[in-house]
């Protein structure tokens, strides 16, 4: 299991230090939640903070856009060259066009599904993305509880990918901890995003290792 700590739960007064610590503790990716206050009822960080995070990180960035006007925000982060840029299928009217646009800039594109958005929405675009992010909480705020209903979605998506021999990773985000990670792994996830579970602990390395099963 790959682990992507979410800086949404980091100490923004000491962000560079927190990023350095989770990277040294074994993070595989650094997950960055960009929220615009419109698609979700929260406003997080803009390009200047993301660029600072990129400089502090020794692992690739995984940028999750929870925004309206997706292309505007994609353009803000192209020069940072993150590993992934993911956007919500619920917002983008032309997802295939946006997927191609991101890939044309040398970045792996991905689609995000909210907890109650069915996996069937991916039927005609799953072959075009490198990663699908399944939200296991309602997007917008950290510290929420994992929704067990998402386990079935992970399994369904895993079957879709494997049966069609698709090269696409499954990422899960929201309420993930040492108690539910086994169920998430069994369901078929490849990457987990964890914020509060990691950054609220006294030992980042132990928390991250507990998710690498």
mmCIF file of N, CA and C in Angstrom, residues 45-113:
data_model
loop_
_atom_site.group_PDB
_atom_site.id
_atom_site.type_symbol
_atom_site.label_atom_id
_atom_site.label_comp_id
_atom_site.label_asym_id
_atom_site.label_seq_id
_atom_site.Cartn_x
_atom_site.Cartn_y
_atom_site.Cartn_z
ATOM 1 N N UNK A 45 -5.687 26.212 0.082
ATOM 2 C CA UNK A 45 -4.427 26.839 -0.300
ATOM 3 C C UNK A 45 -4.353 27.124 -1.791
ATOM 4 N N UNK A 46 -3.529 28.098 -2.133
ATOM 5 C CA UNK A 46 -3.331 28.491 -3.516
ATOM 6 C C UNK A 46 -1.949 28.110 -4.007
ATOM 7 N N UNK A 47 -1.585 28.582 -5.207
ATOM 8 C CA UNK A 47 -0.343 28.136 -5.844
ATOM 9 C C UNK A 47 0.928 28.506 -5.092
ATOM 10 N N UNK A 48 0.953 29.615 -4.379
ATOM 11 C CA UNK A 48 2.183 29.993 -3.676
ATOM 12 C C UNK A 48 2.509 29.001 -2.564
ATOM 13 N N UNK A 49 1.491 28.563 -1.830
ATOM 14 C CA UNK A 49 1.715 27.584 -0.768
ATOM 15 C C UNK A 49 2.045 26.216 -1.367
ATOM 16 N N UNK A 50 1.380 25.859 -2.445
ATOM 17 C CA UNK A 50 1.662 24.576 -3.093
ATOM 18 C C UNK A 50 3.097 24.553 -3.619
ATOM 19 N N UNK A 51 3.555 25.653 -4.184
ATOM 20 C CA UNK A 51 4.936 25.721 -4.668
ATOM 21 C C UNK A 51 5.928 25.599 -3.518
ATOM 22 N N UNK A 52 5.599 26.198 -2.383
ATOM 23 C CA UNK A 52 6.453 26.064 -1.206
ATOM 24 C C UNK A 52 6.471 24.623 -0.716
ATOM 25 N N UNK A 53 5.311 23.975 -0.752
ATOM 26 C CA UNK A 53 5.230 22.570 -0.350
ATOM 27 C C UNK A 53 6.057 21.695 -1.284
ATOM 28 N N UNK A 54 6.020 22.010 -2.582
ATOM 29 C CA UNK A 54 6.788 21.243 -3.559
ATOM 30 C C UNK A 54 8.282 21.337 -3.277
ATOM 31 N N UNK A 55 8.751 22.505 -2.884
ATOM 32 C CA UNK A 55 10.166 22.685 -2.568
ATOM 33 C C UNK A 55 10.560 21.914 -1.315
ATOM 34 N N UNK A 56 9.638 21.816 -0.353
ATOM 35 C CA UNK A 56 9.935 21.137 0.910
ATOM 36 C C UNK A 56 9.846 19.621 0.776
ATOM 37 N N UNK A 57 9.112 19.150 -0.229
ATOM 38 C CA UNK A 57 8.843 17.716 -0.349
ATOM 39 C C UNK A 57 9.943 17.000 -1.133
ATOM 40 N N UNK A 58 10.304 15.819 -0.642
ATOM 41 C CA UNK A 58 11.242 14.949 -1.365
ATOM 42 C C UNK A 58 10.522 13.819 -2.073
ATOM 43 N N UNK A 59 9.184 13.834 -2.023
ATOM 44 C CA UNK A 59 8.372 12.833 -2.723
ATOM 45 C C UNK A 59 7.443 13.557 -3.697
ATOM 46 N N UNK A 60 6.916 12.856 -4.694
ATOM 47 C CA UNK A 60 6.050 13.506 -5.692
ATOM 48 C C UNK A 60 4.761 14.042 -5.074
ATOM 49 N N UNK A 61 4.226 15.075 -5.722
ATOM 50 C CA UNK A 61 2.978 15.676 -5.264
ATOM 51 C C UNK A 61 1.769 15.015 -5.927
ATOM 52 N N UNK A 62 0.701 14.942 -5.150
ATOM 53 C CA UNK A 62 -0.574 14.385 -5.579
ATOM 54 C C UNK A 62 -1.616 15.476 -5.311
ATOM 55 N N UNK A 63 -1.957 16.251 -6.354
ATOM 56 C CA UNK A 63 -2.830 17.410 -6.173
ATOM 57 C C UNK A 63 -4.277 17.043 -6.476
ATOM 58 N N UNK A 64 -5.131 17.239 -5.489
ATOM 59 C CA UNK A 64 -6.557 16.915 -5.573
ATOM 60 C C UNK A 64 -7.341 18.226 -5.647
ATOM 61 N N UNK A 65 -7.963 18.480 -6.786
ATOM 62 C CA UNK A 65 -8.711 19.708 -6.999
ATOM 63 C C UNK A 65 -10.176 19.525 -6.627
ATOM 64 N N UNK A 66 -10.612 20.233 -5.601
ATOM 65 C CA UNK A 66 -12.034 20.265 -5.218
ATOM 66 C C UNK A 66 -12.538 21.659 -5.549
ATOM 67 N N UNK A 67 -12.777 21.884 -6.835
ATOM 68 C CA UNK A 67 -12.987 23.240 -7.329
ATOM 69 C C UNK A 67 -13.995 23.268 -8.466
ATOM 70 N N UNK A 68 -14.555 24.438 -8.685
ATOM 71 C CA UNK A 68 -15.236 24.748 -9.932
ATOM 72 C C UNK A 68 -14.202 25.347 -10.878
ATOM 73 N N UNK A 69 -14.532 25.436 -12.164
ATOM 74 C CA UNK A 69 -13.592 25.982 -13.151
ATOM 75 C C UNK A 69 -12.274 25.220 -13.096
ATOM 76 N N UNK A 70 -12.343 23.922 -13.370
ATOM 77 C CA UNK A 70 -11.209 23.021 -13.200
ATOM 78 C C UNK A 70 -9.986 23.470 -13.983
ATOM 79 N N UNK A 71 -10.148 23.856 -15.245
ATOM 80 C CA UNK A 71 -8.986 24.208 -16.069
ATOM 81 C C UNK A 71 -8.213 25.384 -15.477
ATOM 82 N N UNK A 72 -8.917 26.359 -14.927
ATOM 83 C CA UNK A 72 -8.240 27.497 -14.311
ATOM 84 C C UNK A 72 -7.263 27.024 -13.238
ATOM 85 N N UNK A 73 -7.703 26.085 -12.405
ATOM 86 C CA UNK A 73 -6.848 25.606 -11.329
ATOM 87 C C UNK A 73 -5.764 24.660 -11.836
ATOM 88 N N UNK A 74 -6.080 23.850 -12.831
ATOM 89 C CA UNK A 74 -5.051 23.000 -13.427
ATOM 90 C C UNK A 74 -3.895 23.851 -13.927
ATOM 91 N N UNK A 75 -4.216 24.937 -14.611
ATOM 92 C CA UNK A 75 -3.186 25.808 -15.162
ATOM 93 C C UNK A 75 -2.286 26.411 -14.080
ATOM 94 N N UNK A 76 -2.817 26.604 -12.888
ATOM 95 C CA UNK A 76 -2.027 27.175 -11.792
ATOM 96 C C UNK A 76 -0.900 26.254 -11.346
ATOM 97 N N UNK A 77 -1.068 24.946 -11.593
ATOM 98 C CA UNK A 77 -0.128 23.980 -11.022
ATOM 99 C C UNK A 77 0.673 23.204 -12.053
ATOM 100 N N UNK A 78 0.524 23.530 -13.329
ATOM 101 C CA UNK A 78 1.246 22.799 -14.366
ATOM 102 C C UNK A 78 2.758 22.935 -14.221
ATOM 103 N N UNK A 79 3.240 24.110 -13.851
ATOM 104 C CA UNK A 79 4.688 24.324 -13.797
ATOM 105 C C UNK A 79 5.340 23.634 -12.601
ATOM 106 N N UNK A 80 4.533 23.201 -11.626
ATOM 107 C CA UNK A 80 5.075 22.485 -10.476
ATOM 108 C C UNK A 80 5.398 21.043 -10.845
ATOM 109 N N UNK A 81 4.756 20.541 -11.896
ATOM 110 C CA UNK A 81 4.939 19.179 -12.378
ATOM 111 C C UNK A 81 4.682 18.133 -11.281
ATOM 112 N N UNK A 82 3.478 18.125 -10.714
ATOM 113 C CA UNK A 82 3.158 17.081 -9.740
ATOM 114 C C UNK A 82 3.077 15.722 -10.424
ATOM 115 N N UNK A 83 3.094 14.674 -9.644
ATOM 116 C CA UNK A 83 2.904 13.331 -10.205
ATOM 117 C C UNK A 83 1.489 13.178 -10.722
ATOM 118 N N UNK A 84 0.499 13.571 -9.894
ATOM 119 C CA UNK A 84 -0.909 13.452 -10.249
ATOM 120 C C UNK A 84 -1.629 14.785 -10.092
ATOM 121 N N UNK A 85 -2.579 15.045 -10.982
ATOM 122 C CA UNK A 85 -3.615 16.049 -10.758
ATOM 123 C C UNK A 85 -4.948 15.337 -10.950
ATOM 124 N N UNK A 86 -5.782 15.362 -9.906
ATOM 125 C CA UNK A 86 -7.098 14.735 -9.982
ATOM 126 C C UNK A 86 -8.184 15.787 -9.826
ATOM 127 N N UNK A 87 -9.293 15.571 -10.522
ATOM 128 C CA UNK A 87 -10.418 16.503 -10.449
ATOM 129 C C UNK A 87 -11.713 15.718 -10.361
ATOM 130 N N UNK A 88 -12.765 16.370 -9.901
ATOM 131 C CA UNK A 88 -14.035 15.699 -9.645
ATOM 132 C C UNK A 88 -14.877 15.556 -10.903
ATOM 133 N N UNK A 89 -15.341 14.335 -11.131
ATOM 134 C CA UNK A 89 -16.205 14.077 -12.275
ATOM 135 C C UNK A 89 -17.541 14.805 -12.120
ATOM 136 N N UNK A 90 -17.929 15.088 -10.878
ATOM 137 C CA UNK A 90 -19.199 15.776 -10.622
ATOM 138 C C UNK A 90 -19.195 17.214 -11.137
ATOM 139 N N UNK A 91 -17.999 17.771 -11.336
ATOM 140 C CA UNK A 91 -17.905 19.181 -11.720
ATOM 141 C C UNK A 91 -17.549 19.383 -13.191
ATOM 142 N N UNK A 92 -16.657 18.579 -13.724
ATOM 143 C CA UNK A 92 -16.137 18.804 -15.065
ATOM 144 C C UNK A 92 -17.091 18.258 -16.135
ATOM 145 N N UNK A 93 -17.532 19.130 -17.038
ATOM 146 C CA UNK A 93 -18.483 18.738 -18.080
ATOM 147 C C UNK A 93 -17.825 17.954 -19.210
ATOM 148 N N UNK A 94 -16.532 18.156 -19.397
ATOM 149 C CA UNK A 94 -15.813 17.477 -20.484
ATOM 150 C C UNK A 94 -14.580 16.781 -19.908
ATOM 151 N N UNK A 95 -14.778 15.710 -19.144
ATOM 152 C CA UNK A 95 -13.658 15.082 -18.443
ATOM 153 C C UNK A 95 -12.578 14.532 -19.367
ATOM 154 N N UNK A 96 -12.951 13.947 -20.504
ATOM 155 C CA UNK A 96 -11.934 13.400 -21.390
ATOM 156 C C UNK A 96 -11.022 14.488 -21.935
ATOM 157 N N UNK A 97 -11.596 15.631 -22.253
ATOM 158 C CA UNK A 97 -10.799 16.750 -22.741
ATOM 159 C C UNK A 97 -9.813 17.219 -21.661
ATOM 160 N N UNK A 98 -10.273 17.281 -20.411
ATOM 161 C CA UNK A 98 -9.412 17.720 -19.324
ATOM 162 C C UNK A 98 -8.326 16.681 -19.024
ATOM 163 N N UNK A 99 -8.690 15.413 -19.111
ATOM 164 C CA UNK A 99 -7.703 14.341 -18.912
ATOM 165 C C UNK A 99 -6.576 14.462 -19.938
ATOM 166 N N UNK A 100 -6.947 14.660 -21.183
ATOM 167 C CA UNK A 100 -5.946 14.798 -22.250
ATOM 168 C C UNK A 100 -5.095 16.053 -22.046
ATOM 169 N N UNK A 101 -5.711 17.126 -21.589
ATOM 170 C CA UNK A 101 -4.995 18.376 -21.365
ATOM 171 C C UNK A 101 -3.918 18.194 -20.289
ATOM 172 N N UNK A 102 -4.276 17.539 -19.203
ATOM 173 C CA UNK A 102 -3.315 17.297 -18.123
ATOM 174 C C UNK A 102 -2.185 16.394 -18.607
ATOM 175 N N UNK A 103 -2.531 15.330 -19.309
ATOM 176 C CA UNK A 103 -1.505 14.398 -19.794
ATOM 177 C C UNK A 103 -0.567 15.057 -20.799
ATOM 178 N N UNK A 104 -1.105 15.928 -21.633
ATOM 179 C CA UNK A 104 -0.281 16.624 -22.622
ATOM 180 C C UNK A 104 0.799 17.481 -21.969
ATOM 181 N N UNK A 105 0.625 17.789 -20.687
ATOM 182 C CA UNK A 105 1.618 18.580 -19.962
ATOM 183 C C UNK A 105 2.538 17.702 -19.103
ATOM 184 N N UNK A 106 2.540 16.415 -19.385
ATOM 185 C CA UNK A 106 3.469 15.510 -18.728
ATOM 186 C C UNK A 106 3.091 15.125 -17.313
ATOM 187 N N UNK A 107 1.803 15.238 -16.981
ATOM 188 C CA UNK A 107 1.317 14.936 -15.639
ATOM 189 C C UNK A 107 0.278 13.822 -15.730
ATOM 190 N N UNK A 108 0.291 12.916 -14.776
ATOM 191 C CA UNK A 108 -0.677 11.812 -14.777
ATOM 192 C C UNK A 108 -2.043 12.317 -14.327
ATOM 193 N N UNK A 109 -3.066 12.155 -15.160
ATOM 194 C CA UNK A 109 -4.400 12.651 -14.826
ATOM 195 C C UNK A 109 -5.226 11.626 -14.060
ATOM 196 N N UNK A 110 -6.131 12.133 -13.231
ATOM 197 C CA UNK A 110 -7.008 11.247 -12.487
ATOM 198 C C UNK A 110 -8.373 11.860 -12.258
ATOM 199 N N UNK A 111 -9.331 10.986 -11.955
ATOM 200 C CA UNK A 111 -10.706 11.378 -11.707
ATOM 201 C C UNK A 111 -11.037 11.088 -10.243
ATOM 202 N N UNK A 112 -11.857 11.966 -9.640
ATOM 203 C CA UNK A 112 -12.307 11.788 -8.258
ATOM 204 C C UNK A 112 -13.815 11.560 -8.250
ATOM 205 N N UNK A 113 -14.244 10.621 -7.402
ATOM 206 C CA UNK A 113 -15.670 10.370 -7.209
ATOM 207 C C UNK A 113 -16.047 10.629 -5.753
#
